[in-house]
Amino acid sequence: MRLHISASFLLFALTAVAQPVALSNATEVAVSGNQGLPSIFGSSWSKRGDRRPSRRSQHIHAGHVNEKRYWKVSSVWIGKFTGFWYTICSLGADDEEASRASNMHRTTTTITVTVDAMETEYVAPTSTNLVSSTAATTTAVVTATEAAAANASHSASVTTSSVSLTPVATGSPTGKLVFAHFMVGIVSPYTIKDWEYDMTLAKSYGIDGFALNIGKDPYTDAQLALAYQAAEGLDFKVFISFDFNWFSISDIQAVAELVNKYASHPAQFRLPGTSSAYVSTFAGDGFDWSAVRSLTGKDIYVVPNWQATEDNAANSGVQGLFSWHAWPSENNRPVNKAMNIEADEKYMAVTAEEQKVYMAPVSPWFFTHFGKEVPYSKNWIFLSETLWYDRWQQILQIQDDLKYVEIVTWNDYGESHHVGPYDVPHTDDGSSKWAKDMPHDAMLEFAKPYIAAFKNGSSTPIIERDMLVYWHRPTLKNVECDATDNCGAKPEGWEMLHDEVFVAAFTRSSGQVQVTSGSNAVFSQKVAAGVTMMRVPMSPGEQDFHFTTEAGTDVKGRSPQAVRASCINGNYNYNFVSGLLSPPFM
């Protein structure tokens, strides 16, 4: 294998002495130009929809690397150095627009590394380079500069979790697992490659399997077969989650037939050490799971989304309960209070009494805006601004009573709580009005340290690399769109929102974050090692970020969406857009 390294790469190496690069210590696998999309370490390069004419997106998902580059890659080198996986990508001269859209640091240094062969085997990362964080959490409030405060009704606030650095093992020594709720009903166009893409991506963040939410669509059987087939080839687990918006308590035979069909499949998630096939639901209180068990003759482990009552927990047909209380709400209506663990405590109490399992939910957001154009009109938003941070902190707080966590959801675009990619084949139920061009992918980056902590029994996030994750709405909350909006009104709960940008710094050493929101003065905050959650006053215009750390990280980026003080295509949009800043070397 011959490496051709440009002079600009040598310049980069000389200017990055804080993070030396030893090519001789690396395992190289590469792609030259846009040819040959090889399978690497059980993962694949895959092409996704055009960002603009003649431009394709390429995603790298291998080992501990989950960098997403939304521009044409002229060459890329993937290697292993000090136990971490990293990437180097070069940009063509005409790719500045795509670089901006990617939220990544735009450097004037071009790094070009090409490899003439691709025969080297990709080696899995070692298990001794994860970072465990152990320390108490402290909270501080920081007031924004006078100019920024003058443009906002809310002062900036900062929450910091301190950490110490300790090597820990990979995997899930505790037996705890994390799943993601996947809506099969909107992916009728999926091929096995699409399933493999999603599963490979999910797995790279520590997600162990998909809960396959199904209704009674004519393509359900075909898509279930593809999902199980794809999962088997990737050592990924799946289980069926029957959606009782479509199923009824009289559908015992239909449910039993599907359970029986997949209970023995190699990709079926089973309770570890048993042959018990795991099954779940959305709603469905009162369904006779004992009858299903009798009809199938199979050992099934049922953890349905039922209410937290003593009778439900004592039901002999179920082995646990799953909660859908992932957002602050009362009777499924918005409330002006932060997420808490009251619902979790109810579920944990009733399941513990019966010595059964509780599966807890975690979700990043909730906004839905279906109008009269659909038969199921709904228009509200739950207070979700720092929910992703708050909820993962709570999961670690109650983890001693948890075995499983389910992310709600992977791909429910209609309720804006998806963490998976939007630019995959799916049917549009009208949600493209608020979901298109609003990437949530960075929330997976945010979740990864928490997923690792949960699965390893750590009380604080396991940070592998320095990074900055941000998210914000695309408009100010008080825009007026009633005359042109599809619902003709703002969503219920809009008054509770704050015009703020939400920023989380993940650091293994101290650092500094700077945020420039529109015409506001620069917000600047020093951050300690750990996770620091910041709320920054938001102003119309571009949203720019600068992140530096004591270890040498220095990255800049711009949000893919500027904030507007006007309607988007005549409609209200209280969804969020997210982004990531992270250096190519860790």
Coordinates of C-alpha atoms in Angstrom, one line a residue:
M1 CA 0.0 0.0 0.0
R2 CA 1.5 3.3 -1.1
L3 CA 0.6 6.6 0.6
H4 CA 0.9 9.9 -1.3
I5 CA 0.9 12.8 1.2
S6 CA 0.7 16.3 -0.1
A7 CA 2.8 19.3 1.2
S8 CA -0.4 20.8 2.7
F9 CA -0.7 17.7 4.9
L10 CA 2.9 18.1 6.1
L11 CA 2.1 21.8 6.8
F12 CA -1.0 20.6 8.9
A13 CA 1.2 18.2 10.8
L14 CA 3.7 20.9 11.6
T15 CA 1.1 23.3 12.8
A16 CA -0.7 20.7 15.0
V17 CA 2.2 19.8 17.3
A18 CA -0.2 19.6 20.3
Q19 CA -1.7 16.5 18.7
P20 CA 1.1 14.7 16.8
V21 CA 0.2 12.2 14.1
A22 CA 2.2 9.0 13.7
L23 CA 1.2 7.5 10.4
S24 CA 3.4 4.5 10.9
N25 CA 1.3 3.5 14.0
A26 CA -1.9 3.6 12.0
T27 CA -4.0 0.9 10.2
E28 CA -4.9 2.5 6.9
V29 CA -8.1 1.9 4.9
A30 CA -8.9 4.5 2.2
V31 CA -11.0 5.5 -0.8
S32 CA -9.5 7.5 -3.6
G33 CA -11.8 9.9 -5.4
N34 CA -15.5 8.9 -5.5
Q35 CA -14.8 5.3 -6.6
G36 CA -15.1 2.1 -4.7
L37 CA -17.3 2.4 -1.7
P38 CA -15.9 -0.5 0.4
S39 CA -17.3 -2.4 3.3
I40 CA -15.2 -1.4 6.3
F41 CA -15.2 -3.0 9.8
G42 CA -18.8 -4.3 9.3
S43 CA -20.0 -0.9 8.1
S44 CA -20.3 0.6 4.7
W45 CA -19.9 3.9 2.8
S46 CA -23.3 4.8 1.5
K47 CA -24.5 7.6 -0.7
R48 CA -27.5 9.7 0.3
G49 CA -29.7 12.1 -1.5
D50 CA -28.4 15.1 -3.4
R51 CA -27.8 18.3 -1.4
R52 CA -27.7 20.2 -4.7
P53 CA -27.3 19.2 -8.4
S54 CA -24.4 16.8 -9.0
R55 CA -23.5 16.7 -5.3
R56 CA -23.8 13.6 -3.2
S57 CA -23.6 13.1 0.6
Q58 CA -21.2 10.5 1.9
H59 CA -21.2 9.3 5.5
I60 CA -18.5 7.5 7.3
H61 CA -19.7 5.0 10.0
A62 CA -16.9 2.8 11.3
G63 CA -15.5 1.9 14.6
H64 CA -15.6 5.0 16.9
V65 CA -15.9 7.4 14.0
N66 CA -19.2 9.0 13.2
E67 CA -18.1 12.1 11.3
K68 CA -20.6 13.1 8.7
R69 CA -19.3 15.1 5.7
Y70 CA -22.0 16.5 3.5
W71 CA -19.8 17.4 0.6
K72 CA -18.1 15.6 -2.2
V73 CA -15.0 13.9 -0.8
S74 CA -12.1 13.9 -3.2
S75 CA -10.1 11.6 -1.0
V76 CA -10.2 10.3 2.5
W77 CA -8.0 8.4 4.8
I78 CA -9.2 6.5 7.8
G79 CA -6.8 5.4 10.5
K80 CA -6.3 4.3 14.1
F81 CA -4.1 6.3 16.4
T82 CA -3.8 6.0 20.2
G83 CA -7.0 4.0 20.2
F84 CA -9.2 6.5 18.5
W85 CA -10.7 6.4 15.1
Y86 CA -10.6 9.6 13.1
T87 CA -10.9 10.8 9.5
I88 CA -9.3 13.3 7.2
C89 CA -11.3 14.7 4.3
S90 CA -10.2 17.1 1.6
L91 CA -12.6 19.6 0.0
G92 CA -12.7 20.5 -3.7
A93 CA -12.3 24.1 -4.6
D94 CA -16.0 24.5 -5.4
D95 CA -17.2 23.0 -2.1
E96 CA -17.4 26.0 0.2
E97 CA -21.2 26.0 0.2
A98 CA -21.4 22.4 1.1
S99 CA -18.7 22.9 3.8
R100 CA -20.8 25.6 5.4
A101 CA -23.9 23.3 5.3
S102 CA -21.9 20.6 7.1
N103 CA -21.5 22.8 10.3
M104 CA -17.8 21.7 10.3
H105 CA -14.8 23.9 10.7
R106 CA -13.7 25.4 7.4
T107 CA -9.9 25.4 7.3
T108 CA -7.8 27.0 4.6
T109 CA -5.4 24.0 4.9
T110 CA -6.3 21.3 2.4
I111 CA -5.4 17.8 3.6
T112 CA -5.1 15.3 0.8
V113 CA -4.1 11.7 1.4
T114 CA -4.7 9.1 -1.3
V115 CA -4.1 5.4 -1.1
D116 CA -3.6 3.2 -4.2
A117 CA -4.9 0.0 -2.6
M118 CA -7.6 -1.0 -0.2
E119 CA -6.7 -4.5 1.0
T120 CA -5.8 -3.7 4.6
E121 CA -8.1 -5.1 7.1
Y122 CA -9.9 -2.7 9.4
V123 CA -9.1 -3.4 13.0
A124 CA -11.6 -2.8 15.9
P125 CA -10.6 -0.1 18.5
T126 CA -9.0 -1.2 21.7
S127 CA -11.1 -1.3 24.8
T128 CA -8.9 0.9 27.0
N129 CA -9.3 4.3 25.6
L130 CA -12.8 5.3 26.8
V131 CA -13.0 8.0 29.4
S132 CA -15.1 7.7 32.5
S133 CA -16.3 10.8 34.3
T134 CA -16.9 10.7 38.0
A135 CA -17.7 13.8 40.0
A136 CA -20.5 15.8 41.4
T137 CA -22.6 18.1 39.2
T138 CA -22.6 21.8 39.9
T139 CA -24.7 24.5 38.4
A140 CA -23.8 28.1 37.6
V141 CA -25.7 30.9 36.0
V142 CA -23.9 33.3 33.7
T143 CA -25.4 36.6 32.5
A144 CA -24.9 37.4 28.9
T145 CA -23.1 40.6 27.8
E146 CA -25.2 43.8 28.0
A147 CA -25.7 44.0 24.2
A148 CA -26.9 40.4 24.1
A149 CA -29.1 40.8 27.1
A150 CA -30.7 43.8 25.6
N151 CA -31.9 41.6 22.7
A152 CA -33.2 38.8 24.8
S153 CA -35.7 38.3 27.7
H154 CA -33.6 35.5 29.1
S155 CA -30.1 35.6 30.4
A156 CA -27.7 32.9 29.3
S157 CA -27.3 30.0 31.7
V158 CA -24.7 27.3 32.1
T159 CA -24.9 23.9 33.7
T160 CA -21.6 22.0 34.2
S161 CA -20.9 18.4 35.0
S162 CA -17.3 18.0 36.2
V163 CA -15.3 14.8 35.4
S164 CA -12.2 12.9 36.1
L165 CA -10.6 10.7 33.5
T166 CA -10.4 6.9 34.1
P167 CA -10.1 4.1 31.5
V168 CA -13.1 1.8 31.4
A169 CA -14.0 -1.3 29.3
T170 CA -16.2 -1.2 26.2
G171 CA -19.3 -3.2 25.7
S172 CA -22.1 -3.6 28.3
P173 CA -20.7 -5.4 31.3
T174 CA -23.9 -4.5 33.2
G175 CA -26.1 -6.2 30.7
K176 CA -28.0 -2.9 30.1
L177 CA -29.1 -2.1 26.6
V178 CA -30.4 0.8 24.6
F179 CA -33.0 0.6 21.8
A180 CA -34.5 3.1 19.4
H181 CA -38.2 3.2 18.4
F182 CA -38.4 2.8 14.6
M183 CA -41.6 3.7 12.7
V184 CA -41.9 0.9 10.0
G185 CA -45.1 2.6 8.7
I186 CA -43.3 5.4 6.9
V187 CA -40.5 3.3 5.2
S188 CA -42.4 1.4 2.5
P189 CA -39.7 2.2 -0.1
Y190 CA -36.9 0.7 2.1
T191 CA -34.5 -1.8 0.6
I192 CA -32.2 -4.0 2.7
K193 CA -29.4 -1.5 2.1
D194 CA -31.5 1.2 3.7
W195 CA -32.1 -1.0 6.7
E196 CA -28.4 -1.8 6.9
Y197 CA -27.5 1.9 6.7
D198 CA -29.8 2.9 9.6
M199 CA -28.7 -0.1 11.7
T200 CA -25.0 0.5 11.1
L201 CA -25.4 4.1 12.0
A202 CA -27.4 3.3 15.2
K203 CA -24.9 0.6 16.2
S204 CA -22.0 3.0 15.9
Y205 CA -23.5 5.2 18.6
G206 CA -24.0 2.3 21.0
I207 CA -27.6 1.5 20.2
D208 CA -28.2 -2.2 20.5
G209 CA -31.4 -2.6 18.5
F210 CA -34.6 -1.2 17.0
A211 CA -38.1 -1.6 18.4
L212 CA -40.0 -2.0 15.2
N213 CA -43.3 -0.1 15.5
I214 CA -45.8 -1.7 13.1
G215 CA -49.4 -1.2 12.1
K216 CA -51.5 -3.0 9.5
D217 CA -50.0 -1.6 6.4
P218 CA -49.9 -3.8 3.3
Y219 CA -46.0 -3.6 3.2
T220 CA -45.5 -4.4 6.9
D221 CA -44.6 -8.1 6.3
A222 CA -42.1 -7.3 3.6
Q223 CA -40.4 -4.6 5.6
L224 CA -40.3 -6.7 8.7
A225 CA -38.6 -9.5 6.7
L226 CA -36.0 -7.0 5.4
A227 CA -35.4 -5.5 8.8
Y228 CA -34.8 -8.9 10.4
Q229 CA -32.5 -10.0 7.5
A230 CA -30.4 -6.8 7.7
A231 CA -30.1 -7.0 11.5
E232 CA -28.9 -10.6 11.3
G233 CA -26.1 -9.7 9.0
L234 CA -25.0 -6.8 11.3
D235 CA -25.3 -8.6 14.7
F236 CA -28.0 -6.0 15.5
K237 CA -31.1 -6.9 17.4
V238 CA -34.7 -6.1 16.6
F239 CA -38.1 -6.8 18.2
I240 CA -41.7 -6.0 17.2
S241 CA -43.6 -3.1 18.9
F242 CA -47.3 -3.5 18.1
D243 CA -48.9 -0.1 17.6
F244 CA -52.4 -0.2 19.1
N245 CA -53.5 2.9 17.2
W246 CA -54.0 0.2 14.5
F247 CA -54.2 -3.1 16.4
S248 CA -57.0 -3.7 18.8
I249 CA -57.5 -6.0 21.8
S250 CA -59.4 -8.4 19.6
D251 CA -56.4 -9.0 17.3
I252 CA -54.9 -11.9 19.3
Q253 CA -54.6 -14.2 16.3
A254 CA -52.9 -11.6 14.1
V255 CA -50.4 -10.7 16.8
A256 CA -49.7 -14.3 17.6
E257 CA -48.9 -15.1 14.0
L258 CA -46.4 -12.3 13.7
V259 CA -44.8 -13.2 17.1
N260 CA -44.6 -16.8 16.0
K261 CA -43.0 -15.9 12.7
Y262 CA -40.1 -14.0 14.2
A263 CA -39.6 -15.4 17.7
S264 CA -36.9 -17.8 16.6
H265 CA -35.2 -15.6 14.1
P266 CA -31.5 -15.1 14.8
A267 CA -31.9 -11.3 14.8
Q268 CA -34.8 -11.4 17.3
F269 CA -33.8 -9.8 20.7
R270 CA -34.2 -12.3 23.4
L271 CA -33.8 -11.9 27.1
P272 CA -30.0 -12.6 27.6
G273 CA -29.4 -16.2 28.5
T274 CA -32.9 -17.3 27.6
S275 CA -35.0 -18.2 24.5
S276 CA -37.6 -15.6 25.5
A277 CA -38.4 -13.4 22.5
Y278 CA -38.8 -9.7 23.5
V279 CA -42.0 -8.0 22.4
S280 CA -43.4 -4.5 23.1
T281 CA -46.2 -2.1 22.1
F282 CA -47.4 1.4 21.8
A283 CA -50.5 1.5 24.1
G284 CA -52.7 -1.6 24.2
D285 CA -53.7 -1.8 27.8
G286 CA -55.8 -4.9 28.5
F287 CA -54.5 -7.0 25.5
D288 CA -54.4 -10.7 26.4
W289 CA -50.7 -11.6 26.0
S290 CA -51.3 -14.9 27.8
A291 CA -53.5 -15.9 24.9
V292 CA -50.8 -15.0 22.5
R293 CA -48.3 -17.1 24.4
S294 CA -50.6 -20.0 24.3
L295 CA -51.3 -19.7 20.6
T296 CA -47.6 -19.5 19.7
G297 CA -46.3 -22.0 22.1
K298 CA -43.3 -19.8 22.3
D299 CA -41.6 -18.3 25.3
I300 CA -42.1 -14.5 24.9
Y301 CA -41.0 -11.7 27.2
V302 CA -43.6 -8.9 26.9
V303 CA -42.8 -5.3 28.0
P304 CA -45.8 -3.3 26.7
N305 CA -46.4 0.5 26.8
W306 CA -49.1 0.3 29.4
Q307 CA -50.0 2.7 32.2
A308 CA -48.2 2.4 35.5
T309 CA -50.9 0.7 37.5
E310 CA -50.6 -2.1 40.0
D311 CA -53.1 -4.2 37.9
N312 CA -51.0 -3.8 34.8
A313 CA -47.8 -4.7 36.5
A314 CA -49.4 -7.7 38.1
N315 CA -50.8 -9.0 34.8
S316 CA -49.4 -12.5 34.3
G317 CA -49.1 -12.1 30.6
V318 CA -46.5 -9.4 30.8
Q319 CA -42.9 -9.3 32.2
G320 CA -42.5 -5.6 32.5
L321 CA -43.8 -2.2 31.5
F322 CA -42.5 0.5 29.1
S323 CA -43.3 4.2 29.6
W324 CA -44.1 6.8 26.9
H325 CA -43.7 9.6 29.3
A326 CA -40.6 11.1 27.7
W327 CA -41.7 14.8 27.8
P328 CA -43.1 17.2 30.4
S329 CA -46.8 16.9 30.0
E330 CA -50.1 16.3 31.9
N331 CA -52.8 14.2 30.2
N332 CA -50.7 14.6 27.0
R333 CA -51.0 18.4 27.1
P334 CA -48.1 20.8 27.4
V335 CA -47.1 22.0 30.9
N336 CA -44.6 24.8 31.8
K337 CA -42.2 22.7 33.9
A338 CA -39.0 20.8 33.3
M339 CA -38.9 17.1 32.8
N340 CA -38.8 15.1 36.0
I341 CA -38.7 11.4 37.1
E342 CA -42.2 11.3 38.7
A343 CA -43.5 8.9 36.0
D344 CA -40.4 6.8 36.2
E345 CA -40.8 6.4 39.9
K346 CA -44.4 5.2 39.4
Y347 CA -43.3 2.6 36.9
M348 CA -40.4 1.5 38.9
A349 CA -42.5 1.2 42.0
V350 CA -45.2 -1.0 40.5
T351 CA -42.8 -3.2 38.5
A352 CA -40.4 -3.6 41.4
E353 CA -43.4 -4.9 43.5
E354 CA -43.9 -7.6 41.0
Q355 CA -40.2 -8.2 40.4
K356 CA -40.6 -7.1 36.7
V357 CA -38.6 -4.9 34.4
Y358 CA -39.1 -1.3 33.6
M359 CA -38.0 0.1 30.2
A360 CA -37.5 3.9 30.4
P361 CA -38.0 6.4 27.5
V362 CA -35.7 9.2 26.4
S363 CA -36.5 11.7 23.7
P364 CA -35.0 15.0 22.4
W365 CA -38.1 17.1 21.4
F366 CA -41.8 17.1 20.6
F367 CA -43.5 19.3 18.1
T368 CA -46.3 18.3 15.8
H369 CA -48.3 20.5 13.4
F370 CA -50.8 18.6 11.4
G371 CA -53.7 20.6 10.2
K372 CA -57.0 20.0 8.5
E373 CA -55.3 18.4 5.5
V374 CA -55.1 15.1 7.5
P375 CA -57.7 13.3 9.6
Y376 CA -55.6 13.3 12.7
S377 CA -55.0 17.0 13.2
K378 CA -52.8 17.8 16.1
N379 CA -50.9 21.0 16.9
W380 CA -48.8 21.3 20.0
I381 CA -45.2 21.4 21.4
F382 CA -43.9 20.1 24.7
L383 CA -41.3 22.1 26.5
S384 CA -38.2 20.3 25.2
E385 CA -35.5 22.9 25.0
T386 CA -32.9 21.1 27.2
L387 CA -34.8 17.9 27.4
W388 CA -32.1 15.7 25.7
Y389 CA -29.6 16.8 28.3
D390 CA -32.0 16.7 31.3
R391 CA -33.4 13.3 30.4
W392 CA -30.0 11.6 29.9
Q393 CA -28.9 13.0 33.2
Q394 CA -32.0 11.5 34.8
I395 CA -31.4 8.1 33.1
L396 CA -28.0 8.0 34.8
Q397 CA -29.6 9.1 38.0
I398 CA -32.1 6.2 38.1
Q399 CA -30.0 3.6 36.2
D400 CA -29.7 1.2 39.2
D401 CA -33.4 0.5 38.6
L402 CA -33.2 0.2 34.8
K403 CA -32.2 -2.6 32.5
Y404 CA -33.3 -1.1 29.2
V405 CA -33.8 2.4 27.7
E406 CA -35.7 3.2 24.5
I407 CA -35.0 6.3 22.5
V408 CA -38.2 7.8 21.2
T409 CA -37.7 7.9 18.3
W410 CA -35.4 7.0 15.5
N411 CA -37.5 8.3 12.7
D412 CA -40.9 9.8 13.7
Y413 CA -40.6 13.0 11.7
G414 CA -44.2 14.0 12.3
E415 CA -43.6 14.6 16.0
S416 CA -40.0 16.0 15.5
H417 CA -38.4 13.6 18.0
H418 CA -36.3 11.7 15.5
V419 CA -32.6 11.3 16.0
G420 CA -31.9 9.4 12.8
P421 CA -31.3 10.9 9.4
Y422 CA -34.1 12.6 7.5
D423 CA -32.7 12.1 4.0
V424 CA -33.6 8.5 3.7
P425 CA -36.4 7.0 1.6
H426 CA -39.7 7.5 3.4
T427 CA -43.3 8.5 2.7
D428 CA -44.3 12.1 3.6
D429 CA -47.4 12.4 5.8
G430 CA -47.2 16.2 5.5
S431 CA -44.4 16.6 8.2
S432 CA -41.9 17.7 5.6
K433 CA -43.3 21.2 6.2
W434 CA -41.4 21.3 9.5
A435 CA -38.9 18.4 9.3
K436 CA -37.1 18.9 5.9
D437 CA -33.7 20.6 6.1
M438 CA -33.8 20.4 9.9
P439 CA -31.1 17.7 10.7
H440 CA -31.2 16.1 14.2
D441 CA -28.2 13.9 13.6
A442 CA -26.0 15.7 16.1
M443 CA -28.2 14.5 18.9
L444 CA -26.8 11.0 18.4
E445 CA -23.3 12.5 19.0
F446 CA -24.6 14.0 22.2
A447 CA -26.2 10.7 23.3
K448 CA -23.1 8.5 22.7
P449 CA -21.3 9.4 25.9
Y450 CA -24.5 8.9 27.9
I451 CA -25.2 5.6 26.3
A452 CA -21.7 4.4 27.1
A453 CA -22.1 5.5 30.7
F454 CA -25.5 3.8 31.1
K455 CA -24.2 0.5 29.6
N456 CA -21.0 0.6 31.8
G457 CA -22.7 1.6 35.0
S458 CA -21.1 5.1 35.2
S459 CA -22.9 7.9 36.9
T460 CA -21.5 10.5 34.5
P461 CA -21.0 10.6 30.7
I462 CA -18.0 8.7 29.2
I463 CA -16.3 11.2 27.0
E464 CA -14.2 9.9 24.1
R465 CA -13.5 13.2 22.4
D466 CA -13.9 16.9 22.7
M467 CA -17.0 18.2 20.8
L468 CA -19.7 20.9 20.8
V469 CA -23.3 20.0 20.0
Y470 CA -25.8 22.8 19.5
W471 CA -29.5 23.1 18.5
H472 CA -32.1 25.8 18.1
R473 CA -35.4 26.6 16.4
P474 CA -35.4 28.3 13.0
T475 CA -37.6 31.2 14.0
L476 CA -38.4 33.4 16.9
K477 CA -41.3 32.2 18.9
N478 CA -43.6 35.2 18.3
V479 CA -43.6 35.2 14.5
E480 CA -47.1 35.6 13.1
C481 CA -48.2 33.1 10.4
D482 CA -51.9 32.5 11.1
A483 CA -53.0 33.8 7.7
T484 CA -50.9 31.3 5.7
D485 CA -50.2 28.5 8.1
N486 CA -51.6 25.0 7.5
C487 CA -53.1 24.9 11.0
G488 CA -54.0 28.6 11.1
A489 CA -52.6 29.0 14.6
K490 CA -49.4 28.6 16.7
P491 CA -49.0 25.2 18.4
E492 CA -50.4 24.9 21.9
G493 CA -47.5 25.5 24.4
W494 CA -45.6 28.0 22.2
E495 CA -45.8 30.7 25.0
M496 CA -43.5 28.6 27.2
L497 CA -40.6 28.6 24.8
H498 CA -37.5 30.8 25.0
D499 CA -35.7 32.4 22.1
E500 CA -32.4 30.7 22.9
V501 CA -29.6 28.6 21.3
F502 CA -28.8 25.5 23.3
V503 CA -25.1 24.4 23.4
A504 CA -23.5 21.4 25.0
A505 CA -19.7 21.2 25.4
F506 CA -18.2 17.8 25.9
T507 CA -14.6 18.1 27.0
R508 CA -11.8 16.0 28.5
S509 CA -10.0 19.2 29.6
S510 CA -11.0 22.8 30.2
G511 CA -11.9 25.0 27.3
Q512 CA -13.9 27.9 26.0
V513 CA -17.1 28.3 24.0
Q514 CA -18.1 31.4 21.9
V515 CA -21.5 31.8 20.3
T516 CA -22.5 34.7 18.0
S517 CA -26.3 34.7 17.5
G518 CA -27.3 37.1 14.8
S519 CA -26.6 40.7 15.8
N520 CA -26.0 39.8 19.5
A521 CA -22.7 40.4 21.0
V522 CA -20.4 37.4 21.3
F523 CA -21.4 35.1 24.2
S524 CA -18.3 33.6 25.8
Q525 CA -18.1 30.9 28.4
K526 CA -15.2 28.9 30.0
V527 CA -16.0 25.3 30.4
A528 CA -14.5 22.7 32.7
A529 CA -13.9 19.0 31.9
G530 CA -17.1 17.2 31.5
V531 CA -20.5 18.2 30.0
T532 CA -21.4 21.9 30.1
M533 CA -25.0 22.8 29.0
M534 CA -25.5 26.4 28.0
R535 CA -28.5 28.5 27.0
V536 CA -27.6 31.5 24.9
P537 CA -30.0 34.4 23.9
M538 CA -31.0 34.0 20.2
S539 CA -31.3 36.7 17.7
P540 CA -32.3 36.6 14.0
G541 CA -29.4 35.9 11.6
E542 CA -26.6 33.4 11.3
Q543 CA -25.6 31.3 14.3
D544 CA -21.8 31.0 14.6
F545 CA -19.8 28.8 17.1
H546 CA -16.2 28.7 18.2
F547 CA -14.9 25.9 20.4
T548 CA -11.4 25.6 21.9
T549 CA -9.9 23.4 24.6
E550 CA -6.7 23.2 26.6
A551 CA -5.9 20.0 24.7
G552 CA -5.6 21.9 21.4
T553 CA -9.1 21.6 19.9
D554 CA -9.9 24.7 17.9
V555 CA -13.0 24.5 15.6
K556 CA -15.5 26.9 14.2
G557 CA -18.8 26.3 12.6
R558 CA -22.1 27.8 11.4
S559 CA -25.5 26.4 11.8
P560 CA -27.1 25.1 8.6
Q561 CA -30.2 27.3 9.4
A562 CA -30.1 31.0 10.1
V563 CA -32.7 32.2 12.6
R564 CA -35.6 34.1 11.1
A565 CA -38.1 36.6 12.4
S566 CA -40.6 35.6 9.8
C567 CA -42.6 32.5 8.6
I568 CA -40.9 29.6 6.8
N569 CA -42.9 28.9 3.6
G570 CA -45.8 30.6 5.2
N571 CA -45.9 28.1 8.1
Y572 CA -45.0 28.0 11.8
N573 CA -42.0 25.8 12.5
Y574 CA -41.1 25.0 16.1
N575 CA -38.9 22.1 15.2
F576 CA -35.1 22.3 15.9
V577 CA -32.0 22.1 13.8
S578 CA -28.8 20.6 15.3
G579 CA -25.1 20.7 14.5
L580 CA -21.7 19.4 15.7
L581 CA -18.3 20.9 16.0
S582 CA -15.4 18.4 16.5
P583 CA -11.8 18.3 15.3
P584 CA -10.7 15.6 12.8
F585 CA -8.1 14.4 15.4
M586 CA -9.0 13.5 18.9

